[in-house]
């Protein structure tokens, strides 16, 4: 309200986009602007947003924090940039233990995660799997998740997403990461999405219980938050999936055949 008050503003007009981003980052000492906010206008993100919204006209790709979904868009087809980055970390990088934090995703690993040839169908598929996972993270607990996992909703759902990808890889005897869109297509066409979810939940439960039991037997204190943020959680889930499919032929031969035939994908995927 004072007449002698001033606000100092600095403007840069330069053609180099990367230099402009560098200036924004290195002079960012007072504002709450984070790496995720700075990446919302990057070429990779804008290209992906355009491709997704062209492929799915009823969908919406929210790139900015707090962005409102237009009333004429389907919320089930809405993609949030931050959530997508966490999903990409869990699925493509196979590091769900790093999915909880935005800093590394939108700084150190951004170029690796957000590739320019990324397909909107894969974005759609990741959104489908993640929505299905999060809907199960409730008081009703339809998948019978361990109580400890239910308390870690900010972390553990990404481990379950990783488990889904690992199940498809196991059924195809491959070490490569399968395409989310192909996994979605096979699960949908063969009505196996709920089966895959149940197996993922089972293996995630076994992984954390196994680690808890091992800690107690060796006189160590089991701290779930430490486990879910460590690589031990990844190896634990992988071991649980391998064990599950090792015993499945003798436990349920029909289910074993159904999974291996219904989830079989071409080598290109």
PDB file of C-alpha atoms in Angstrom:
ATOM      1  CA  UNK A   1       0.000   0.000   0.000  1.00  0.00           C
ATOM      2  CA  UNK A   2       3.019   2.271   0.123  1.00  0.00           C
ATOM      3  CA  UNK A   3       3.684   4.650  -2.766  1.00  0.00           C
ATOM      4  CA  UNK A   4       7.460   4.241  -2.519  1.00  0.00           C
ATOM      5  CA  UNK A   5       7.520   0.402  -2.782  1.00  0.00           C
ATOM      6  CA  UNK A   6       9.159  -1.385  -5.686  1.00  0.00           C
ATOM      7  CA  UNK A   7       9.420  -4.942  -6.967  1.00  0.00           C
ATOM      8  CA  UNK A   8      12.561  -5.729  -8.914  1.00  0.00           C
ATOM      9  CA  UNK A   9      11.991  -7.943 -11.975  1.00  0.00           C
ATOM     10  CA  UNK A  10      14.604  -9.441 -14.250  1.00  0.00           C
ATOM     11  CA  UNK A  11      13.890 -10.398 -17.885  1.00  0.00           C
ATOM     12  CA  UNK A  12      16.066 -12.533 -20.134  1.00  0.00           C
ATOM     13  CA  UNK A  13      15.509 -12.695 -23.868  1.00  0.00           C
ATOM     14  CA  UNK A  14      17.835 -15.279 -25.357  1.00  0.00           C
ATOM     15  CA  UNK A  15      17.367 -17.857 -28.127  1.00  0.00           C
ATOM     16  CA  UNK A  16      19.028 -20.781 -26.335  1.00  0.00           C
ATOM     17  CA  UNK A  17      16.327 -22.766 -24.489  1.00  0.00           C
ATOM     18  CA  UNK A  18      18.841 -24.825 -22.510  1.00  0.00           C
ATOM     19  CA  UNK A  19      20.595 -21.672 -21.277  1.00  0.00           C
ATOM     20  CA  UNK A  20      17.263 -20.192 -20.203  1.00  0.00           C
ATOM     21  CA  UNK A  21      16.528 -23.343 -18.183  1.00  0.00           C
ATOM     22  CA  UNK A  22      19.999 -23.188 -16.652  1.00  0.00           C
ATOM     23  CA  UNK A  23      19.445 -19.592 -15.556  1.00  0.00           C
ATOM     24  CA  UNK A  24      16.078 -20.510 -14.009  1.00  0.00           C
ATOM     25  CA  UNK A  25      17.608 -23.402 -12.077  1.00  0.00           C
ATOM     26  CA  UNK A  26      20.764 -21.671 -10.844  1.00  0.00           C
ATOM     27  CA  UNK A  27      19.036 -18.462  -9.734  1.00  0.00           C
ATOM     28  CA  UNK A  28      16.200 -20.343  -8.034  1.00  0.00           C
ATOM     29  CA  UNK A  29      17.109 -19.632  -4.396  1.00  0.00           C
ATOM     30  CA  UNK A  30      13.850 -18.166  -3.057  1.00  0.00           C
ATOM     31  CA  UNK A  31      10.923 -19.551  -5.055  1.00  0.00           C
ATOM     32  CA  UNK A  32       9.430 -23.038  -4.707  1.00  0.00           C
ATOM     33  CA  UNK A  33      10.102 -23.892  -8.352  1.00  0.00           C
ATOM     34  CA  UNK A  34      11.341 -27.471  -8.618  1.00  0.00           C
ATOM     35  CA  UNK A  35      12.779 -29.647 -11.373  1.00  0.00           C
ATOM     36  CA  UNK A  36       9.339 -31.071 -12.095  1.00  0.00           C
ATOM     37  CA  UNK A  37       7.949 -27.540 -12.714  1.00  0.00           C
ATOM     38  CA  UNK A  38      10.821 -26.590 -14.967  1.00  0.00           C
ATOM     39  CA  UNK A  39      10.350 -29.733 -17.054  1.00  0.00           C
ATOM     40  CA  UNK A  40       6.631 -29.099 -17.638  1.00  0.00           C
ATOM     41  CA  UNK A  41       7.451 -26.979 -20.694  1.00  0.00           C
ATOM     42  CA  UNK A  42      10.262 -29.136 -22.040  1.00  0.00           C
ATOM     43  CA  UNK A  43      10.129 -30.324 -25.644  1.00  0.00           C
ATOM     44  CA  UNK A  44       9.866 -33.961 -24.605  1.00  0.00           C
ATOM     45  CA  UNK A  45       6.883 -33.342 -22.333  1.00  0.00           C
ATOM     46  CA  UNK A  46       5.036 -31.066 -24.749  1.00  0.00           C
ATOM     47  CA  UNK A  47       5.585 -33.553 -27.575  1.00  0.00           C
ATOM     48  CA  UNK A  48       4.230 -36.381 -25.440  1.00  0.00           C
ATOM     49  CA  UNK A  49       1.257 -34.297 -24.310  1.00  0.00           C
ATOM     50  CA  UNK A  50       0.343 -33.476 -27.911  1.00  0.00           C
ATOM     51  CA  UNK A  51       0.669 -37.098 -29.046  1.00  0.00           C
ATOM     52  CA  UNK A  52      -1.421 -38.418 -26.152  1.00  0.00           C
ATOM     53  CA  UNK A  53      -4.252 -35.910 -26.525  1.00  0.00           C
ATOM     54  CA  UNK A  54      -4.379 -36.493 -30.281  1.00  0.00           C
ATOM     55  CA  UNK A  55      -4.564 -40.258 -29.759  1.00  0.00           C
ATOM     56  CA  UNK A  56      -7.150 -39.968 -26.979  1.00  0.00           C
ATOM     57  CA  UNK A  57      -9.333 -36.862 -27.616  1.00  0.00           C
ATOM     58  CA  UNK A  58     -11.265 -37.465 -24.370  1.00  0.00           C
ATOM     59  CA  UNK A  59      -8.043 -37.607 -22.396  1.00  0.00           C
ATOM     60  CA  UNK A  60      -6.001 -34.836 -20.793  1.00  0.00           C
ATOM     61  CA  UNK A  61      -2.273 -34.655 -20.068  1.00  0.00           C
ATOM     62  CA  UNK A  62      -1.682 -32.361 -17.069  1.00  0.00           C
ATOM     63  CA  UNK A  63       1.876 -31.065 -17.167  1.00  0.00           C
ATOM     64  CA  UNK A  64       1.697 -28.308 -14.552  1.00  0.00           C
ATOM     65  CA  UNK A  65       1.284 -28.695 -10.825  1.00  0.00           C
ATOM     66  CA  UNK A  66      -2.310 -28.106  -9.704  1.00  0.00           C
ATOM     67  CA  UNK A  67      -3.627 -27.964 -13.267  1.00  0.00           C
ATOM     68  CA  UNK A  68      -7.410 -28.455 -13.431  1.00  0.00           C
ATOM     69  CA  UNK A  69      -8.909 -31.117 -15.690  1.00  0.00           C
ATOM     70  CA  UNK A  70     -11.358 -29.546 -18.186  1.00  0.00           C
ATOM     71  CA  UNK A  71     -14.977 -30.543 -17.586  1.00  0.00           C
ATOM     72  CA  UNK A  72     -15.296 -32.164 -21.013  1.00  0.00           C
ATOM     73  CA  UNK A  73     -12.380 -34.558 -20.416  1.00  0.00           C
ATOM     74  CA  UNK A  74     -12.519 -38.084 -19.012  1.00  0.00           C
ATOM     75  CA  UNK A  75     -10.806 -38.180 -15.613  1.00  0.00           C
ATOM     76  CA  UNK A  76      -9.998 -41.857 -16.109  1.00  0.00           C
ATOM     77  CA  UNK A  77      -7.903 -40.834 -19.121  1.00  0.00           C
ATOM     78  CA  UNK A  78      -6.156 -37.970 -17.331  1.00  0.00           C
ATOM     79  CA  UNK A  79      -2.380 -38.236 -17.112  1.00  0.00           C
ATOM     80  CA  UNK A  80      -0.411 -36.397 -14.434  1.00  0.00           C
ATOM     81  CA  UNK A  81       3.197 -35.646 -15.367  1.00  0.00           C
ATOM     82  CA  UNK A  82       4.542 -36.327 -11.881  1.00  0.00           C
ATOM     83  CA  UNK A  83       2.722 -39.645 -11.576  1.00  0.00           C
ATOM     84  CA  UNK A  84       3.821 -40.673 -15.076  1.00  0.00           C
ATOM     85  CA  UNK A  85       7.448 -40.010 -14.191  1.00  0.00           C
ATOM     86  CA  UNK A  86       7.142 -42.292 -11.164  1.00  0.00           C
ATOM     87  CA  UNK A  87       5.495 -44.985 -13.277  1.00  0.00           C
ATOM     88  CA  UNK A  88       8.249 -44.763 -15.900  1.00  0.00           C
ATOM     89  CA  UNK A  89      10.858 -45.136 -13.173  1.00  0.00           C
ATOM     90  CA  UNK A  90       9.169 -48.281 -11.846  1.00  0.00           C
ATOM     91  CA  UNK A  91       8.458 -49.878 -15.227  1.00  0.00           C
ATOM     92  CA  UNK A  92      11.214 -48.839 -17.639  1.00  0.00           C
ATOM     93  CA  UNK A  93      14.059 -48.213 -15.232  1.00  0.00           C
ATOM     94  CA  UNK A  94      12.919 -51.132 -13.029  1.00  0.00           C
ATOM     95  CA  UNK A  95      13.651 -48.993  -9.975  1.00  0.00           C
ATOM     96  CA  UNK A  96      10.396 -48.637  -8.015  1.00  0.00           C
ATOM     97  CA  UNK A  97      12.488 -47.850  -4.949  1.00  0.00           C
ATOM     98  CA  UNK A  98      13.256 -44.468  -6.564  1.00  0.00           C
ATOM     99  CA  UNK A  99       9.712 -43.690  -7.685  1.00  0.00           C
ATOM    100  CA  UNK A 100       8.747 -41.879  -4.493  1.00  0.00           C
ATOM    101  CA  UNK A 101      10.859 -38.782  -5.219  1.00  0.00           C
ATOM    102  CA  UNK A 102      10.445 -36.279  -8.049  1.00  0.00           C
ATOM    103  CA  UNK A 103      13.918 -34.742  -7.861  1.00  0.00           C
ATOM    104  CA  UNK A 104      15.883 -37.575  -9.457  1.00  0.00           C
ATOM    105  CA  UNK A 105      13.097 -38.348 -11.940  1.00  0.00           C
ATOM    106  CA  UNK A 106      12.939 -34.837 -13.357  1.00  0.00           C
ATOM    107  CA  UNK A 107      16.614 -34.047 -13.022  1.00  0.00           C
ATOM    108  CA  UNK A 108      19.111 -36.914 -13.159  1.00  0.00           C
ATOM    109  CA  UNK A 109      16.946 -39.425 -15.074  1.00  0.00           C
ATOM    110  CA  UNK A 110      14.697 -37.115 -17.083  1.00  0.00           C
ATOM    111  CA  UNK A 111      16.317 -37.624 -20.482  1.00  0.00           C
ATOM    112  CA  UNK A 112      16.438 -41.373 -19.969  1.00  0.00           C
ATOM    113  CA  UNK A 113      12.791 -41.640 -18.923  1.00  0.00           C
ATOM    114  CA  UNK A 114      11.104 -39.182 -21.266  1.00  0.00           C
ATOM    115  CA  UNK A 115      12.267 -40.369 -24.663  1.00  0.00           C
ATOM    116  CA  UNK A 116      10.971 -38.653 -27.793  1.00  0.00           C
ATOM    117  CA  UNK A 117       9.828 -41.902 -29.374  1.00  0.00           C
ATOM    118  CA  UNK A 118       7.617 -42.818 -26.409  1.00  0.00           C
ATOM    119  CA  UNK A 119       4.174 -43.982 -27.567  1.00  0.00           C
ATOM    120  CA  UNK A 120       0.887 -42.556 -26.226  1.00  0.00           C
ATOM    121  CA  UNK A 121      -0.435 -46.135 -26.100  1.00  0.00           C
ATOM    122  CA  UNK A 122       2.213 -46.917 -23.484  1.00  0.00           C
ATOM    123  CA  UNK A 123       1.201 -43.851 -21.463  1.00  0.00           C
ATOM    124  CA  UNK A 124      -2.399 -45.061 -21.593  1.00  0.00           C
ATOM    125  CA  UNK A 125      -1.397 -48.570 -20.516  1.00  0.00           C
ATOM    126  CA  UNK A 126       0.683 -47.372 -17.560  1.00  0.00           C
ATOM    127  CA  UNK A 127      -2.242 -45.201 -16.477  1.00  0.00           C
ATOM    128  CA  UNK A 128      -4.553 -48.234 -16.685  1.00  0.00           C
ATOM    129  CA  UNK A 129      -2.305 -50.440 -14.545  1.00  0.00           C
ATOM    130  CA  UNK A 130      -1.641 -47.697 -11.997  1.00  0.00           C
ATOM    131  CA  UNK A 131      -5.334 -46.804 -11.631  1.00  0.00           C
ATOM    132  CA  UNK A 132      -6.095 -50.478 -11.084  1.00  0.00           C
ATOM    133  CA  UNK A 133      -3.370 -50.740  -8.452  1.00  0.00           C
ATOM    134  CA  UNK A 134      -4.366 -47.592  -6.572  1.00  0.00           C
ATOM    135  CA  UNK A 135      -8.024 -48.627  -6.512  1.00  0.00           C
ATOM    136  CA  UNK A 136      -6.954 -51.722  -4.576  1.00  0.00           C
ATOM    137  CA  UNK A 137      -5.060 -49.633  -1.996  1.00  0.00           C
ATOM    138  CA  UNK A 138      -8.133 -49.129   0.171  1.00  0.00           C
ATOM    139  CA  UNK A 139      -9.673 -50.153   3.483  1.00  0.00           C
ATOM    140  CA  UNK A 140     -11.591 -52.887   1.686  1.00  0.00           C
ATOM    141  CA  UNK A 141      -8.234 -54.309   0.553  1.00  0.00           C
ATOM    142  CA  UNK A 142      -9.663 -56.541  -2.217  1.00  0.00           C
ATOM    143  CA  UNK A 143      -6.255 -58.075  -3.025  1.00  0.00           C
ATOM    144  CA  UNK A 144      -5.421 -58.985   0.569  1.00  0.00           C
ATOM    145  CA  UNK A 145      -2.336 -56.779   0.719  1.00  0.00           C
ATOM    146  CA  UNK A 146      -0.134 -56.927   3.802  1.00  0.00           C
ATOM    147  CA  UNK A 147      -1.149 -54.287   6.360  1.00  0.00           C
ATOM    148  CA  UNK A 148       2.355 -52.802   6.295  1.00  0.00           C
ATOM    149  CA  UNK A 149       2.085 -52.293   2.517  1.00  0.00           C
ATOM    150  CA  UNK A 150      -1.255 -50.531   2.911  1.00  0.00           C
ATOM    151  CA  UNK A 151       0.363 -47.921   5.166  1.00  0.00           C
ATOM    152  CA  UNK A 152       2.983 -47.131   2.504  1.00  0.00           C
ATOM    153  CA  UNK A 153       0.721 -45.884  -0.282  1.00  0.00           C
ATOM    154  CA  UNK A 154       3.282 -43.260  -1.323  1.00  0.00           C
ATOM    155  CA  UNK A 155       5.854 -45.974  -2.041  1.00  0.00           C
ATOM    156  CA  UNK A 156       4.578 -49.548  -2.411  1.00  0.00           C
ATOM    157  CA  UNK A 157       2.144 -49.156  -5.361  1.00  0.00           C
ATOM    158  CA  UNK A 158       5.131 -48.572  -7.637  1.00  0.00           C
ATOM    159  CA  UNK A 159       6.646 -51.850  -6.447  1.00  0.00           C
ATOM    160  CA  UNK A 160       3.428 -53.537  -7.484  1.00  0.00           C
ATOM    161  CA  UNK A 161       3.613 -51.865 -10.893  1.00  0.00           C
ATOM    162  CA  UNK A 162       7.151 -53.201 -11.179  1.00  0.00           C
ATOM    163  CA  UNK A 163       5.822 -56.644 -10.216  1.00  0.00           C
ATOM    164  CA  UNK A 164       3.285 -56.477 -13.068  1.00  0.00           C
ATOM    165  CA  UNK A 165       6.074 -55.840 -15.593  1.00  0.00           C
ATOM    166  CA  UNK A 166       8.179 -58.619 -14.056  1.00  0.00           C
ATOM    167  CA  UNK A 167       5.281 -61.097 -14.333  1.00  0.00           C
ATOM    168  CA  UNK A 168       4.998 -60.505 -18.078  1.00  0.00           C
ATOM    169  CA  UNK A 169       8.758 -60.816 -18.449  1.00  0.00           C
ATOM    170  CA  UNK A 170       8.716 -64.091 -16.492  1.00  0.00           C
ATOM    171  CA  UNK A 171       5.893 -65.532 -18.625  1.00  0.00           C
ATOM    172  CA  UNK A 172       7.925 -64.745 -21.738  1.00  0.00           C
ATOM    173  CA  UNK A 173      11.312 -65.870 -20.373  1.00  0.00           C
ATOM    174  CA  UNK A 174      12.834 -62.506 -21.243  1.00  0.00           C
ATOM    175  CA  UNK A 175      15.158 -60.089 -19.502  1.00  0.00           C
ATOM    176  CA  UNK A 176      14.025 -57.068 -21.518  1.00  0.00           C
ATOM    177  CA  UNK A 177      11.354 -54.764 -20.120  1.00  0.00           C
ATOM    178  CA  UNK A 178       8.051 -55.483 -21.916  1.00  0.00           C
ATOM    179  CA  UNK A 179       6.033 -52.704 -23.563  1.00  0.00           C
ATOM    180  CA  UNK A 180       3.184 -51.589 -21.266  1.00  0.00           C
ATOM    181  CA  UNK A 181       0.773 -51.301 -24.213  1.00  0.00           C
ATOM    182  CA  UNK A 182       1.391 -54.910 -25.282  1.00  0.00           C
ATOM    183  CA  UNK A 183       0.968 -56.119 -21.705  1.00  0.00           C
ATOM    184  CA  UNK A 184      -2.315 -54.240 -21.489  1.00  0.00           C
ATOM    185  CA  UNK A 185      -3.542 -55.647 -24.808  1.00  0.00           C
ATOM    186  CA  UNK A 186      -2.785 -59.242 -23.876  1.00  0.00           C
ATOM    187  CA  UNK A 187      -4.321 -58.917 -20.421  1.00  0.00           C
ATOM    188  CA  UNK A 188      -7.456 -57.309 -21.826  1.00  0.00           C
ATOM    189  CA  UNK A 189      -7.909 -59.668 -24.800  1.00  0.00           C
ATOM    190  CA  UNK A 190      -7.491 -62.741 -22.580  1.00  0.00           C
ATOM    191  CA  UNK A 191      -9.333 -61.379 -19.502  1.00  0.00           C
ATOM    192  CA  UNK A 192      -6.217 -61.774 -17.364  1.00  0.00           C
ATOM    193  CA  UNK A 193      -5.793 -58.292 -15.887  1.00  0.00           C
ATOM    194  CA  UNK A 194      -7.324 -59.232 -12.541  1.00  0.00           C
ATOM    195  CA  UNK A 195      -5.299 -62.462 -12.445  1.00  0.00           C
ATOM    196  CA  UNK A 196      -2.060 -60.540 -13.033  1.00  0.00           C
ATOM    197  CA  UNK A 197      -3.005 -58.080 -10.293  1.00  0.00           C
ATOM    198  CA  UNK A 198      -3.679 -60.908  -7.845  1.00  0.00           C
ATOM    199  CA  UNK A 199      -0.316 -62.536  -8.620  1.00  0.00           C
ATOM    200  CA  UNK A 200       1.503 -59.196  -8.257  1.00  0.00           C
ATOM    201  CA  UNK A 201      -0.125 -58.623  -4.861  1.00  0.00           C
ATOM    202  CA  UNK A 202       0.733 -62.149  -3.754  1.00  0.00           C
ATOM    203  CA  UNK A 203       4.389 -61.782  -4.733  1.00  0.00           C
ATOM    204  CA  UNK A 204       4.658 -58.339  -3.143  1.00  0.00           C
ATOM    205  CA  UNK A 205       3.237 -59.761   0.096  1.00  0.00           C
ATOM    206  CA  UNK A 206       5.670 -62.676   0.029  1.00  0.00           C
ATOM    207  CA  UNK A 207       8.627 -60.371  -0.629  1.00  0.00           C
ATOM    208  CA  UNK A 208       8.008 -58.124   2.363  1.00  0.00           C
ATOM    209  CA  UNK A 209       7.086 -60.990   4.701  1.00  0.00           C
ATOM    210  CA  UNK A 210      10.224 -62.865   3.660  1.00  0.00           C
ATOM    211  CA  UNK A 211      12.390 -59.827   4.392  1.00  0.00           C
ATOM    212  CA  UNK A 212      10.681 -59.263   7.736  1.00  0.00           C
ATOM    213  CA  UNK A 213      11.172 -62.908   8.747  1.00  0.00           C
ATOM    214  CA  UNK A 214      14.821 -62.860   7.661  1.00  0.00           C
ATOM    215  CA  UNK A 215      15.471 -59.710   9.698  1.00  0.00           C
ATOM    216  CA  UNK A 216      13.898 -61.185  12.825  1.00  0.00           C
ATOM    217  CA  UNK A 217      15.829 -64.442  12.488  1.00  0.00           C
ATOM    218  CA  UNK A 218      19.102 -62.526  12.192  1.00  0.00           C
ATOM    219  CA  UNK A 219      18.375 -60.215  15.092  1.00  0.00           C
ATOM    220  CA  UNK A 220      17.877 -57.142  12.928  1.00  0.00           C
ATOM    221  CA  UNK A 221      15.120 -54.577  13.236  1.00  0.00           C
ATOM    222  CA  UNK A 222      12.891 -54.594  10.187  1.00  0.00           C
ATOM    223  CA  UNK A 223      12.066 -51.070   9.019  1.00  0.00           C
ATOM    224  CA  UNK A 224       9.541 -51.236   6.125  1.00  0.00           C
ATOM    225  CA  UNK A 225      10.301 -47.715   4.883  1.00  0.00           C
ATOM    226  CA  UNK A 226      13.981 -48.564   4.546  1.00  0.00           C
ATOM    227  CA  UNK A 227      13.237 -51.807   2.732  1.00  0.00           C
ATOM    228  CA  UNK A 228      10.838 -50.229   0.233  1.00  0.00           C
ATOM    229  CA  UNK A 229      13.466 -47.607  -0.652  1.00  0.00           C
ATOM    230  CA  UNK A 230      16.267 -50.144  -1.137  1.00  0.00           C
ATOM    231  CA  UNK A 231      17.296 -52.446  -3.975  1.00  0.00           C
ATOM    232  CA  UNK A 232      16.564 -55.357  -1.660  1.00  0.00           C
ATOM    233  CA  UNK A 233      12.864 -54.794  -2.301  1.00  0.00           C
ATOM    234  CA  UNK A 234      13.420 -55.268  -6.050  1.00  0.00           C
ATOM    235  CA  UNK A 235      15.360 -58.512  -5.695  1.00  0.00           C
ATOM    236  CA  UNK A 236      12.805 -59.705  -3.145  1.00  0.00           C
ATOM    237  CA  UNK A 237       9.910 -59.189  -5.570  1.00  0.00           C
ATOM    238  CA  UNK A 238      11.816 -60.848  -8.406  1.00  0.00           C
ATOM    239  CA  UNK A 239      12.588 -63.867  -6.241  1.00  0.00           C
ATOM    240  CA  UNK A 240       8.955 -64.115  -5.161  1.00  0.00           C
ATOM    241  CA  UNK A 241       7.793 -64.089  -8.794  1.00  0.00           C
ATOM    242  CA  UNK A 242      10.329 -66.750  -9.819  1.00  0.00           C
ATOM    243  CA  UNK A 243       9.234 -68.951  -6.901  1.00  0.00           C
ATOM    244  CA  UNK A 244       5.563 -68.429  -7.721  1.00  0.00           C
ATOM    245  CA  UNK A 245       5.959 -69.606 -11.299  1.00  0.00           C
ATOM    246  CA  UNK A 246       8.243 -72.452 -10.244  1.00  0.00           C
ATOM    247  CA  UNK A 247       5.513 -73.959  -8.055  1.00  0.00           C
ATOM    248  CA  UNK A 248       2.527 -72.971 -10.231  1.00  0.00           C
ATOM    249  CA  UNK A 249       2.715 -75.968 -12.667  1.00  0.00           C
ATOM    250  CA  UNK A 250       2.316 -78.424  -9.795  1.00  0.00           C
ATOM    251  CA  UNK A 251      -0.171 -76.275  -7.872  1.00  0.00           C
ATOM    252  CA  UNK A 252      -2.402 -75.250 -10.772  1.00  0.00           C
ATOM    253  CA  UNK A 253      -1.387 -76.617 -14.161  1.00  0.00           C
ATOM    254  CA  UNK A 254      -4.373 -75.077 -15.956  1.00  0.00           C
ATOM    255  CA  UNK A 255      -3.554 -71.596 -14.642  1.00  0.00           C
ATOM    256  CA  UNK A 256       0.082 -72.034 -15.628  1.00  0.00           C
ATOM    257  CA  UNK A 257      -0.905 -72.903 -19.208  1.00  0.00           C
ATOM    258  CA  UNK A 258      -3.440 -70.076 -19.345  1.00  0.00           C
ATOM    259  CA  UNK A 259      -0.894 -67.490 -18.263  1.00  0.00           C
ATOM    260  CA  UNK A 260       1.888 -68.665 -20.539  1.00  0.00           C
ATOM    261  CA  UNK A 261      -0.398 -68.799 -23.572  1.00  0.00           C
ATOM    262  CA  UNK A 262      -2.480 -65.710 -22.801  1.00  0.00           C
ATOM    263  CA  UNK A 263       0.451 -63.462 -21.924  1.00  0.00           C
ATOM    264  CA  UNK A 264       2.766 -64.647 -24.699  1.00  0.00           C
ATOM    265  CA  UNK A 265       4.051 -61.701 -26.741  1.00  0.00           C
ATOM    266  CA  UNK A 266       6.125 -61.305 -29.889  1.00  0.00           C
ATOM    267  CA  UNK A 267       9.900 -60.936 -29.324  1.00  0.00           C
ATOM    268  CA  UNK A 268       9.748 -57.338 -30.615  1.00  0.00           C
ATOM    269  CA  UNK A 269       7.823 -56.334 -27.470  1.00  0.00           C
TER     270      UNK A 269
END
